[in-house]
Amino acid sequence: MQHVFVYGTLRAGESNDICRAAERNGIAAPVLIGSGHINGRLYDFDAYPGLVLDPTAEPVRGDIYRIDEALMPVLDEIEMIVPGVIGLYRSERLPVTVQIDGSAEVIDCLVYPVGDEAVKGLPRIDNGDWVAYRQSRLARQ
């Protein structure tokens, strides 16, 4: 089993919902461990966000799931991770803080950040929460 930190379209109810992705591929359902955060800067790519890792920045919120190993290639496909090819996203294993039963714990997670060069000129999501940002953007339209 692995853990993954999802901060954008892989979150529950979003366009690439991790549980629906597992179900479509006949893979065991991911288990939500809890809400978590990693420090970074979140940017709006219009239909999805990108996280630039930055230990001095504010927390970016997301969810931590325990997943079956079989789901990892599906997530890589969604994030367009191709071995030997430099794309928008990359996969990294990083410590992520999660709230479990009211206390903070750190779990090693798979995270899909983007490089700093990819976000030039894009709007920053100051609240660090893609879902809340997307919903408020829809309400303004």
PDB file of C-alpha atoms in Angstrom:
ATOM      1  CA  MET A   1       0.000   0.000   0.000  1.00  0.00           C
ATOM      2  CA  GLN A   2       1.037   3.554  -0.768  1.00  0.00           C
ATOM      3  CA  HIS A   3      -0.192   6.963   0.326  1.00  0.00           C
ATOM      4  CA  VAL A   4      -0.975   9.814  -2.048  1.00  0.00           C
ATOM      5  CA  PHE A   5      -1.650  13.490  -1.367  1.00  0.00           C
ATOM      6  CA  VAL A   6      -4.284  14.892  -3.749  1.00  0.00           C
ATOM      7  CA  TYR A   7      -4.795  18.648  -3.926  1.00  0.00           C
ATOM      8  CA  GLY A   8      -6.668  19.252  -7.184  1.00  0.00           C
ATOM      9  CA  THR A   9      -8.827  17.338  -9.644  1.00  0.00           C
ATOM     10  CA  LEU A  10      -8.121  14.004  -7.915  1.00  0.00           C
ATOM     11  CA  ARG A  11     -10.003  15.199  -4.805  1.00  0.00           C
ATOM     12  CA  ALA A  12     -13.454  13.790  -4.053  1.00  0.00           C
ATOM     13  CA  GLY A  13     -16.141  15.191  -6.333  1.00  0.00           C
ATOM     14  CA  GLU A  14     -13.653  16.769  -8.742  1.00  0.00           C
ATOM     15  CA  SER A  15     -13.202  15.876 -12.426  1.00  0.00           C
ATOM     16  CA  ASN A  16     -10.587  13.144 -11.829  1.00  0.00           C
ATOM     17  CA  ASP A  17     -11.953  11.953  -8.456  1.00  0.00           C
ATOM     18  CA  ILE A  18      -9.469   9.327  -7.207  1.00  0.00           C
ATOM     19  CA  CYS A  19     -12.223   6.944  -6.038  1.00  0.00           C
ATOM     20  CA  ARG A  20     -13.984   7.048  -9.411  1.00  0.00           C
ATOM     21  CA  ALA A  21     -10.635   6.522 -11.177  1.00  0.00           C
ATOM     22  CA  ALA A  22     -10.043   3.379  -9.106  1.00  0.00           C
ATOM     23  CA  GLU A  23     -13.581   2.109  -9.727  1.00  0.00           C
ATOM     24  CA  ARG A  24     -13.328   2.656 -13.522  1.00  0.00           C
ATOM     25  CA  ASN A  25     -10.189   0.523 -13.546  1.00  0.00           C
ATOM     26  CA  GLY A  26     -11.451  -2.258 -11.268  1.00  0.00           C
ATOM     27  CA  ILE A  27      -9.009  -1.330  -8.495  1.00  0.00           C
ATOM     28  CA  ALA A  28      -9.781  -1.414  -4.773  1.00  0.00           C
ATOM     29  CA  ALA A  29     -11.217   1.857  -3.496  1.00  0.00           C
ATOM     30  CA  PRO A  30      -8.709   4.282  -1.965  1.00  0.00           C
ATOM     31  CA  VAL A  31      -9.089   4.806   1.785  1.00  0.00           C
ATOM     32  CA  LEU A  32      -9.270   8.408   2.967  1.00  0.00           C
ATOM     33  CA  ILE A  33      -6.775   8.876   5.799  1.00  0.00           C
ATOM     34  CA  GLY A  34      -7.618  12.534   6.388  1.00  0.00           C
ATOM     35  CA  SER A  35      -7.167  16.124   5.328  1.00  0.00           C
ATOM     36  CA  GLY A  36      -3.614  17.277   5.030  1.00  0.00           C
ATOM     37  CA  HIS A  37      -1.307  19.975   3.788  1.00  0.00           C
ATOM     38  CA  ILE A  38       2.088  20.572   2.278  1.00  0.00           C
ATOM     39  CA  ASN A  39       3.745  23.960   1.987  1.00  0.00           C
ATOM     40  CA  GLY A  40       3.770  25.428  -1.473  1.00  0.00           C
ATOM     41  CA  ARG A  41       2.151  27.803  -3.931  1.00  0.00           C
ATOM     42  CA  LEU A  42      -0.975  26.779  -5.800  1.00  0.00           C
ATOM     43  CA  TYR A  43      -1.719  28.121  -9.297  1.00  0.00           C
ATOM     44  CA  ASP A  44      -4.775  28.136 -11.551  1.00  0.00           C
ATOM     45  CA  PHE A  45      -4.253  26.394 -14.914  1.00  0.00           C
ATOM     46  CA  ASP A  46      -7.992  26.980 -15.599  1.00  0.00           C
ATOM     47  CA  ALA A  47      -9.361  23.405 -15.489  1.00  0.00           C
ATOM     48  CA  TYR A  48      -6.880  22.173 -12.870  1.00  0.00           C
ATOM     49  CA  PRO A  49      -4.315  23.488 -10.382  1.00  0.00           C
ATOM     50  CA  GLY A  50      -0.571  23.134 -10.138  1.00  0.00           C
ATOM     51  CA  LEU A  51       1.428  22.996  -6.917  1.00  0.00           C
ATOM     52  CA  VAL A  52       4.913  24.488  -6.739  1.00  0.00           C
ATOM     53  CA  LEU A  53       6.674  23.111  -3.682  1.00  0.00           C
ATOM     54  CA  ASP A  54       7.988  25.851  -1.394  1.00  0.00           C
ATOM     55  CA  PRO A  55       8.778  25.124   2.263  1.00  0.00           C
ATOM     56  CA  THR A  56       8.543  28.871   3.070  1.00  0.00           C
ATOM     57  CA  ALA A  57       5.045  29.256   1.562  1.00  0.00           C
ATOM     58  CA  GLU A  58       1.624  28.800   3.106  1.00  0.00           C
ATOM     59  CA  PRO A  59      -0.043  25.368   3.344  1.00  0.00           C
ATOM     60  CA  VAL A  60      -1.749  23.897   0.302  1.00  0.00           C
ATOM     61  CA  ARG A  61      -4.707  21.795   1.394  1.00  0.00           C
ATOM     62  CA  GLY A  62      -5.676  18.404   0.113  1.00  0.00           C
ATOM     63  CA  ASP A  63      -6.497  14.863   1.153  1.00  0.00           C
ATOM     64  CA  ILE A  64      -4.360  11.839   1.898  1.00  0.00           C
ATOM     65  CA  TYR A  65      -5.476   8.422   0.683  1.00  0.00           C
ATOM     66  CA  ARG A  66      -4.045   4.956   1.163  1.00  0.00           C
ATOM     67  CA  ILE A  67      -4.101   3.345  -2.272  1.00  0.00           C
ATOM     68  CA  ASP A  68      -3.523  -0.026  -3.842  1.00  0.00           C
ATOM     69  CA  GLU A  69      -0.244  -0.190  -5.802  1.00  0.00           C
ATOM     70  CA  ALA A  70      -2.292  -0.961  -8.929  1.00  0.00           C
ATOM     71  CA  LEU A  71      -3.719   2.584  -8.843  1.00  0.00           C
ATOM     72  CA  MET A  72      -0.314   4.267  -9.206  1.00  0.00           C
ATOM     73  CA  PRO A  73      -0.067   3.803 -13.011  1.00  0.00           C
ATOM     74  CA  VAL A  74      -3.631   5.141 -13.360  1.00  0.00           C
ATOM     75  CA  LEU A  75      -2.704   8.268 -11.397  1.00  0.00           C
ATOM     76  CA  ASP A  76       0.485   8.639 -13.451  1.00  0.00           C
ATOM     77  CA  GLU A  77      -1.629   8.460 -16.609  1.00  0.00           C
ATOM     78  CA  ILE A  78      -4.050  11.112 -15.330  1.00  0.00           C
ATOM     79  CA  GLU A  79      -1.110  13.371 -14.461  1.00  0.00           C
ATOM     80  CA  MET A  80       0.602  12.484 -17.771  1.00  0.00           C
ATOM     81  CA  ILE A  81       3.721  11.059 -16.124  1.00  0.00           C
ATOM     82  CA  VAL A  82       5.752   9.216 -18.764  1.00  0.00           C
ATOM     83  CA  PRO A  83       9.129   7.693 -17.854  1.00  0.00           C
ATOM     84  CA  GLY A  84      11.944   9.564 -19.539  1.00  0.00           C
ATOM     85  CA  VAL A  85       9.709  12.459 -20.625  1.00  0.00           C
ATOM     86  CA  ILE A  86       9.643  15.820 -18.861  1.00  0.00           C
ATOM     87  CA  GLY A  87       6.017  16.891 -18.595  1.00  0.00           C
ATOM     88  CA  LEU A  88       4.007  19.430 -16.634  1.00  0.00           C
ATOM     89  CA  TYR A  89       3.724  17.255 -13.522  1.00  0.00           C
ATOM     90  CA  ARG A  90       6.312  15.065 -11.879  1.00  0.00           C
ATOM     91  CA  SER A  91       5.876  12.492  -9.134  1.00  0.00           C
ATOM     92  CA  GLU A  92       7.731  12.778  -5.853  1.00  0.00           C
ATOM     93  CA  ARG A  93       7.598  11.106  -2.459  1.00  0.00           C
ATOM     94  CA  LEU A  94       7.342  13.754   0.240  1.00  0.00           C
ATOM     95  CA  PRO A  95       6.338  14.087   3.898  1.00  0.00           C
ATOM     96  CA  VAL A  96       2.811  15.508   4.206  1.00  0.00           C
ATOM     97  CA  THR A  97       1.119  16.610   7.431  1.00  0.00           C
ATOM     98  CA  VAL A  98      -2.286  14.997   8.024  1.00  0.00           C
ATOM     99  CA  GLN A  99      -4.848  15.499  10.773  1.00  0.00           C
ATOM    100  CA  ILE A 100      -5.882  12.169  12.326  1.00  0.00           C
ATOM    101  CA  ASP A 101      -8.222  12.194  15.305  1.00  0.00           C
ATOM    102  CA  GLY A 102      -7.303  15.788  16.094  1.00  0.00           C
ATOM    103  CA  SER A 103      -3.534  15.366  16.049  1.00  0.00           C
ATOM    104  CA  ALA A 104      -1.014  16.137  13.332  1.00  0.00           C
ATOM    105  CA  GLU A 105       0.990  13.266  11.879  1.00  0.00           C
ATOM    106  CA  VAL A 106       3.454  13.186   8.999  1.00  0.00           C
ATOM    107  CA  ILE A 107       2.998  10.538   6.292  1.00  0.00           C
ATOM    108  CA  ASP A 108       5.282   9.840   3.341  1.00  0.00           C
ATOM    109  CA  CYS A 109       3.106  10.432   0.259  1.00  0.00           C
ATOM    110  CA  LEU A 110       3.216  10.415  -3.491  1.00  0.00           C
ATOM    111  CA  VAL A 111       2.698  14.045  -4.614  1.00  0.00           C
ATOM    112  CA  TYR A 112       2.322  15.492  -8.115  1.00  0.00           C
ATOM    113  CA  PRO A 113       3.884  18.995  -8.162  1.00  0.00           C
ATOM    114  CA  VAL A 114       4.775  21.207 -11.136  1.00  0.00           C
ATOM    115  CA  GLY A 115       7.961  23.157 -11.723  1.00  0.00           C
ATOM    116  CA  ASP A 116       8.253  26.852 -10.964  1.00  0.00           C
ATOM    117  CA  GLU A 117       8.803  27.602 -14.668  1.00  0.00           C
ATOM    118  CA  ALA A 118       5.349  26.203 -15.547  1.00  0.00           C
ATOM    119  CA  VAL A 119       3.381  28.803 -13.567  1.00  0.00           C
ATOM    120  CA  LYS A 120       4.782  32.044 -14.978  1.00  0.00           C
ATOM    121  CA  GLY A 121       1.903  34.467 -15.582  1.00  0.00           C
ATOM    122  CA  LEU A 122      -0.765  32.219 -14.037  1.00  0.00           C
ATOM    123  CA  PRO A 123      -3.074  33.380 -11.229  1.00  0.00           C
ATOM    124  CA  ARG A 124      -2.053  32.219  -7.780  1.00  0.00           C
ATOM    125  CA  ILE A 125      -4.643  30.528  -5.575  1.00  0.00           C
ATOM    126  CA  ASP A 126      -3.913  32.396  -2.356  1.00  0.00           C
ATOM    127  CA  ASN A 127      -6.135  30.325  -0.068  1.00  0.00           C
ATOM    128  CA  GLY A 128      -4.244  27.114  -0.976  1.00  0.00           C
ATOM    129  CA  ASP A 129      -7.458  25.155  -1.551  1.00  0.00           C
ATOM    130  CA  TRP A 130      -8.370  24.243  -5.155  1.00  0.00           C
ATOM    131  CA  VAL A 131     -11.904  23.066  -4.354  1.00  0.00           C
ATOM    132  CA  ALA A 132     -12.891  26.218  -2.434  1.00  0.00           C
ATOM    133  CA  TYR A 133     -11.243  28.395  -5.094  1.00  0.00           C
ATOM    134  CA  ARG A 134     -12.973  26.599  -7.983  1.00  0.00           C
ATOM    135  CA  GLN A 135     -16.368  26.803  -6.267  1.00  0.00           C
ATOM    136  CA  SER A 136     -15.981  30.537  -5.576  1.00  0.00           C
ATOM    137  CA  ARG A 137     -14.875  31.085  -9.183  1.00  0.00           C
ATOM    138  CA  LEU A 138     -18.041  29.333 -10.400  1.00  0.00           C
ATOM    139  CA  ALA A 139     -20.205  31.434  -8.071  1.00  0.00           C
ATOM    140  CA  ARG A 140     -18.738  34.639  -9.582  1.00  0.00           C
ATOM    141  CA  GLN A 141     -19.636  33.588 -13.141  1.00  0.00           C
TER     142      GLN A 141
END
